[in-house]
Amino acid sequence: MKKLFTMMCLTVIATIGIYSTANAQDYRNAIGGRFGTANGVTFKTTLGGNKMLDLIANFRSNDGYSYFRVTGLYEIYNPIQGADGLNWYYGLGGSVGSRKWKYNDTNKAYISVDGVLGLDYKFAEAPLNLSLDWKPAIELAPGTEFDSSGLGLSIRFTF
């Protein structure tokens, strides 16, 4: 299942990359992969000005459980002076999904409030965007806990 999901994501990314056009200093939309403590697909779109919406669908597995979740983040971008194409950003959003425990095979709804803090770079001469961020989350269901392990690198094609 994970291999099929990964192959589908790579196919979509490659197709969009082939047909997208580059914008020299900025981008309106971007799609690609997010890799780190959780792997998945990310899509960013502008909301106007310095604000963007980032939608992430990812999965994660560790010794005790695995989950699939969809995250929406409202992000505010600020340029870093003297570094063209480089911005720092912060934002807030939430996640919904499901968590499955490996040992007792139970599956429960997952809900969290998420934050994000990161760096975003758009290559001037290529339809490519890189983001490195930290995405902590406060889990509201099935339990209540703070997850500070949300580091990720996103590689996206811009259009």
PDB file of C-alpha atoms in Angstrom:
ATOM      1  CA  MET A   1       0.000   0.000   0.000  1.00  0.00           C
ATOM      2  CA  LYS A   2       2.773   2.443   0.916  1.00  0.00           C
ATOM      3  CA  LYS A   3       4.691   1.574  -2.275  1.00  0.00           C
ATOM      4  CA  LEU A   4       1.620   2.218  -4.401  1.00  0.00           C
ATOM      5  CA  PHE A   5       0.974   5.536  -2.618  1.00  0.00           C
ATOM      6  CA  THR A   6       4.627   6.579  -3.106  1.00  0.00           C
ATOM      7  CA  MET A   7       4.585   5.664  -6.807  1.00  0.00           C
ATOM      8  CA  MET A   8       1.360   7.597  -7.373  1.00  0.00           C
ATOM      9  CA  CYS A   9       2.823  10.657  -5.642  1.00  0.00           C
ATOM     10  CA  LEU A  10       6.007  10.528  -7.704  1.00  0.00           C
ATOM     11  CA  THR A  11       3.995  10.189 -10.921  1.00  0.00           C
ATOM     12  CA  VAL A  12       1.894  13.259 -10.069  1.00  0.00           C
ATOM     13  CA  ILE A  13       5.006  15.261  -9.139  1.00  0.00           C
ATOM     14  CA  ALA A  14       6.814  14.320 -12.367  1.00  0.00           C
ATOM     15  CA  THR A  15       3.781  15.134 -14.523  1.00  0.00           C
ATOM     16  CA  ILE A  16       3.302  18.547 -12.967  1.00  0.00           C
ATOM     17  CA  GLY A  17       7.039  19.237 -13.187  1.00  0.00           C
ATOM     18  CA  ILE A  18       7.051  18.532 -16.914  1.00  0.00           C
ATOM     19  CA  TYR A  19       4.085  20.809 -17.646  1.00  0.00           C
ATOM     20  CA  SER A  20       4.720  23.623 -15.162  1.00  0.00           C
ATOM     21  CA  THR A  21       6.222  26.998 -16.012  1.00  0.00           C
ATOM     22  CA  ALA A  22       8.770  28.813 -13.904  1.00  0.00           C
ATOM     23  CA  ASN A  23       8.222  32.166 -12.268  1.00  0.00           C
ATOM     24  CA  ALA A  24      11.522  33.977 -11.679  1.00  0.00           C
ATOM     25  CA  GLN A  25      11.159  35.108  -8.050  1.00  0.00           C
ATOM     26  CA  ASP A  26       7.840  33.863  -6.743  1.00  0.00           C
ATOM     27  CA  TYR A  27       5.322  31.068  -7.091  1.00  0.00           C
ATOM     28  CA  ARG A  28       1.571  30.759  -6.783  1.00  0.00           C
ATOM     29  CA  ASN A  29       1.322  26.972  -6.401  1.00  0.00           C
ATOM     30  CA  ALA A  30       3.708  24.136  -5.585  1.00  0.00           C
ATOM     31  CA  ILE A  31       3.343  20.367  -5.232  1.00  0.00           C
ATOM     32  CA  GLY A  32       5.836  17.750  -4.106  1.00  0.00           C
ATOM     33  CA  GLY A  33       6.999  15.445  -1.364  1.00  0.00           C
ATOM     34  CA  ARG A  34       7.580  15.995   2.338  1.00  0.00           C
ATOM     35  CA  PHE A  35      10.243  13.826   3.967  1.00  0.00           C
ATOM     36  CA  GLY A  36      11.229  13.539   7.625  1.00  0.00           C
ATOM     37  CA  THR A  37       9.581  12.143  10.718  1.00  0.00           C
ATOM     38  CA  ALA A  38       6.477  11.647   8.534  1.00  0.00           C
ATOM     39  CA  ASN A  39       6.533  11.222   4.744  1.00  0.00           C
ATOM     40  CA  GLY A  40       3.876  12.311   2.307  1.00  0.00           C
ATOM     41  CA  VAL A  41       2.635  14.764  -0.295  1.00  0.00           C
ATOM     42  CA  THR A  42       2.432  18.548   0.092  1.00  0.00           C
ATOM     43  CA  PHE A  43       0.559  21.168  -1.939  1.00  0.00           C
ATOM     44  CA  LYS A  44       0.988  24.915  -1.347  1.00  0.00           C
ATOM     45  CA  THR A  45      -1.086  27.697  -2.821  1.00  0.00           C
ATOM     46  CA  THR A  46      -1.050  31.440  -2.302  1.00  0.00           C
ATOM     47  CA  LEU A  47      -3.816  33.218  -0.436  1.00  0.00           C
ATOM     48  CA  GLY A  48      -2.543  36.626  -1.567  1.00  0.00           C
ATOM     49  CA  GLY A  49       0.170  38.868  -0.209  1.00  0.00           C
ATOM     50  CA  ASN A  50       2.549  36.974   2.047  1.00  0.00           C
ATOM     51  CA  LYS A  51       0.070  34.255   3.068  1.00  0.00           C
ATOM     52  CA  MET A  52      -0.102  30.662   1.836  1.00  0.00           C
ATOM     53  CA  LEU A  53      -2.112  27.521   2.497  1.00  0.00           C
ATOM     54  CA  ASP A  54      -0.129  24.273   2.843  1.00  0.00           C
ATOM     55  CA  LEU A  55      -2.010  20.977   2.579  1.00  0.00           C
ATOM     56  CA  ILE A  56      -0.103  17.846   3.618  1.00  0.00           C
ATOM     57  CA  ALA A  57      -1.176  14.191   3.406  1.00  0.00           C
ATOM     58  CA  ASN A  58       1.308  11.958   5.222  1.00  0.00           C
ATOM     59  CA  PHE A  59       1.883   8.685   6.984  1.00  0.00           C
ATOM     60  CA  ARG A  60       4.137   7.730   9.865  1.00  0.00           C
ATOM     61  CA  SER A  61       5.041   4.466  11.509  1.00  0.00           C
ATOM     62  CA  ASN A  62       7.018   3.666  14.664  1.00  0.00           C
ATOM     63  CA  ASP A  63       7.340   0.729  17.039  1.00  0.00           C
ATOM     64  CA  GLY A  64       3.876   1.032  18.574  1.00  0.00           C
ATOM     65  CA  TYR A  65       1.563   2.608  15.996  1.00  0.00           C
ATOM     66  CA  SER A  66       1.103   3.974  12.497  1.00  0.00           C
ATOM     67  CA  TYR A  67      -1.080   6.818  11.296  1.00  0.00           C
ATOM     68  CA  PHE A  68      -2.332   8.562   8.199  1.00  0.00           C
ATOM     69  CA  ARG A  69      -3.364  12.188   8.444  1.00  0.00           C
ATOM     70  CA  VAL A  70      -4.234  15.242   6.388  1.00  0.00           C
ATOM     71  CA  THR A  71      -2.978  18.619   7.620  1.00  0.00           C
ATOM     72  CA  GLY A  72      -3.968  22.149   6.629  1.00  0.00           C
ATOM     73  CA  LEU A  73      -1.681  25.041   7.610  1.00  0.00           C
ATOM     74  CA  TYR A  74      -2.194  28.804   7.259  1.00  0.00           C
ATOM     75  CA  GLU A  75       1.310  30.252   6.796  1.00  0.00           C
ATOM     76  CA  ILE A  76       2.714  33.801   6.848  1.00  0.00           C
ATOM     77  CA  TYR A  77       5.927  34.439   4.869  1.00  0.00           C
ATOM     78  CA  ASN A  78       8.612  37.028   5.550  1.00  0.00           C
ATOM     79  CA  PRO A  79      11.605  37.659   3.243  1.00  0.00           C
ATOM     80  CA  ILE A  80      15.140  37.381   4.579  1.00  0.00           C
ATOM     81  CA  GLN A  81      16.987  40.553   3.551  1.00  0.00           C
ATOM     82  CA  GLY A  82      19.999  39.981   1.288  1.00  0.00           C
ATOM     83  CA  ALA A  83      18.953  36.429   0.355  1.00  0.00           C
ATOM     84  CA  ASP A  84      16.770  36.524  -2.772  1.00  0.00           C
ATOM     85  CA  GLY A  85      14.196  33.747  -2.861  1.00  0.00           C
ATOM     86  CA  LEU A  86      14.651  32.870   0.846  1.00  0.00           C
ATOM     87  CA  ASN A  87      11.791  33.399   3.306  1.00  0.00           C
ATOM     88  CA  TRP A  88      11.086  32.371   6.865  1.00  0.00           C
ATOM     89  CA  TYR A  89       7.521  31.495   7.795  1.00  0.00           C
ATOM     90  CA  TYR A  90       5.258  30.542  10.648  1.00  0.00           C
ATOM     91  CA  GLY A  91       1.693  29.369  10.858  1.00  0.00           C
ATOM     92  CA  LEU A  92      -1.103  27.444  12.493  1.00  0.00           C
ATOM     93  CA  GLY A  93      -3.532  24.744  11.417  1.00  0.00           C
ATOM     94  CA  GLY A  94      -4.858  21.319  12.205  1.00  0.00           C
ATOM     95  CA  SER A  95      -4.793  17.635  11.276  1.00  0.00           C
ATOM     96  CA  VAL A  96      -7.372  14.866  10.982  1.00  0.00           C
ATOM     97  CA  GLY A  97      -6.740  11.208  10.281  1.00  0.00           C
ATOM     98  CA  SER A  98      -6.527   7.804  11.882  1.00  0.00           C
ATOM     99  CA  ARG A  99      -4.080   6.035  14.187  1.00  0.00           C
ATOM    100  CA  LYS A 100      -3.678   2.266  14.313  1.00  0.00           C
ATOM    101  CA  TRP A 101      -1.948   0.508  17.185  1.00  0.00           C
ATOM    102  CA  LYS A 102       0.151  -2.431  16.001  1.00  0.00           C
ATOM    103  CA  TYR A 103      -0.178  -4.694  19.036  1.00  0.00           C
ATOM    104  CA  ASN A 104      -3.928  -4.721  19.612  1.00  0.00           C
ATOM    105  CA  ASP A 105      -5.039  -3.780  16.057  1.00  0.00           C
ATOM    106  CA  THR A 106      -7.315  -0.924  17.176  1.00  0.00           C
ATOM    107  CA  ASN A 107      -7.909   2.043  14.901  1.00  0.00           C
ATOM    108  CA  LYS A 108      -9.027   5.442  16.231  1.00  0.00           C
ATOM    109  CA  ALA A 109      -9.605   8.941  14.893  1.00  0.00           C
ATOM    110  CA  TYR A 110      -6.639  11.337  15.087  1.00  0.00           C
ATOM    111  CA  ILE A 111      -7.174  15.087  15.595  1.00  0.00           C
ATOM    112  CA  SER A 112      -4.530  17.694  16.400  1.00  0.00           C
ATOM    113  CA  VAL A 113      -3.761  21.412  16.410  1.00  0.00           C
ATOM    114  CA  ASP A 114      -0.526  22.058  14.514  1.00  0.00           C
ATOM    115  CA  GLY A 115       1.984  24.878  14.320  1.00  0.00           C
ATOM    116  CA  VAL A 116       4.804  25.414  11.836  1.00  0.00           C
ATOM    117  CA  LEU A 117       8.078  27.371  11.733  1.00  0.00           C
ATOM    118  CA  GLY A 118      10.437  27.123   8.779  1.00  0.00           C
ATOM    119  CA  LEU A 119      12.562  28.345   5.896  1.00  0.00           C
ATOM    120  CA  ASP A 120      11.390  28.394   2.272  1.00  0.00           C
ATOM    121  CA  TYR A 121      13.601  28.845  -0.801  1.00  0.00           C
ATOM    122  CA  LYS A 122      12.459  29.311  -4.416  1.00  0.00           C
ATOM    123  CA  PHE A 123      15.152  28.816  -7.069  1.00  0.00           C
ATOM    124  CA  ALA A 124      15.164  31.806  -9.442  1.00  0.00           C
ATOM    125  CA  GLU A 125      15.956  29.882 -12.630  1.00  0.00           C
ATOM    126  CA  ALA A 126      14.056  26.655 -12.006  1.00  0.00           C
ATOM    127  CA  PRO A 127      10.494  25.623 -11.055  1.00  0.00           C
ATOM    128  CA  LEU A 128      11.771  24.248  -7.763  1.00  0.00           C
ATOM    129  CA  ASN A 129      11.030  25.109  -4.139  1.00  0.00           C
ATOM    130  CA  LEU A 130      12.624  23.720  -0.956  1.00  0.00           C
ATOM    131  CA  SER A 131      11.263  24.090   2.566  1.00  0.00           C
ATOM    132  CA  LEU A 132      12.749  22.970   5.861  1.00  0.00           C
ATOM    133  CA  ASP A 133      10.420  23.248   8.828  1.00  0.00           C
ATOM    134  CA  TRP A 134       9.428  22.139  12.288  1.00  0.00           C
ATOM    135  CA  LYS A 135       5.767  21.229  12.728  1.00  0.00           C
ATOM    136  CA  PRO A 136       4.863  20.573  16.375  1.00  0.00           C
ATOM    137  CA  ALA A 137       1.367  19.285  17.157  1.00  0.00           C
ATOM    138  CA  ILE A 138      -0.921  19.061  20.159  1.00  0.00           C
ATOM    139  CA  GLU A 139      -2.893  15.842  19.825  1.00  0.00           C
ATOM    140  CA  LEU A 140      -6.517  16.158  20.930  1.00  0.00           C
ATOM    141  CA  ALA A 141      -7.694  12.637  20.052  1.00  0.00           C
ATOM    142  CA  PRO A 142      -7.380   9.722  20.615  1.00  0.00           C
ATOM    143  CA  GLY A 143      -5.247  10.964  23.542  1.00  0.00           C
ATOM    144  CA  THR A 144      -3.777  14.266  24.621  1.00  0.00           C
ATOM    145  CA  GLU A 145      -0.063  14.761  24.091  1.00  0.00           C
ATOM    146  CA  PHE A 146       2.501  17.143  22.590  1.00  0.00           C
ATOM    147  CA  ASP A 147       4.441  15.918  19.557  1.00  0.00           C
ATOM    148  CA  SER A 148       7.561  17.997  18.915  1.00  0.00           C
ATOM    149  CA  SER A 149       9.159  15.575  16.442  1.00  0.00           C
ATOM    150  CA  GLY A 150       7.676  17.061  13.249  1.00  0.00           C
ATOM    151  CA  LEU A 151      10.820  17.950  11.281  1.00  0.00           C
ATOM    152  CA  GLY A 152      10.490  17.852   7.516  1.00  0.00           C
ATOM    153  CA  LEU A 153      12.116  18.730   4.210  1.00  0.00           C
ATOM    154  CA  SER A 154       9.734  19.467   1.339  1.00  0.00           C
ATOM    155  CA  ILE A 155      10.800  19.402  -2.305  1.00  0.00           C
ATOM    156  CA  ARG A 156       8.199  20.899  -4.656  1.00  0.00           C
ATOM    157  CA  PHE A 157       7.670  21.824  -8.295  1.00  0.00           C
ATOM    158  CA  THR A 158       6.244  25.340  -8.656  1.00  0.00           C
ATOM    159  CA  PHE A 159       3.667  26.532 -11.148  1.00  0.00           C
TER     160      PHE A 159
END
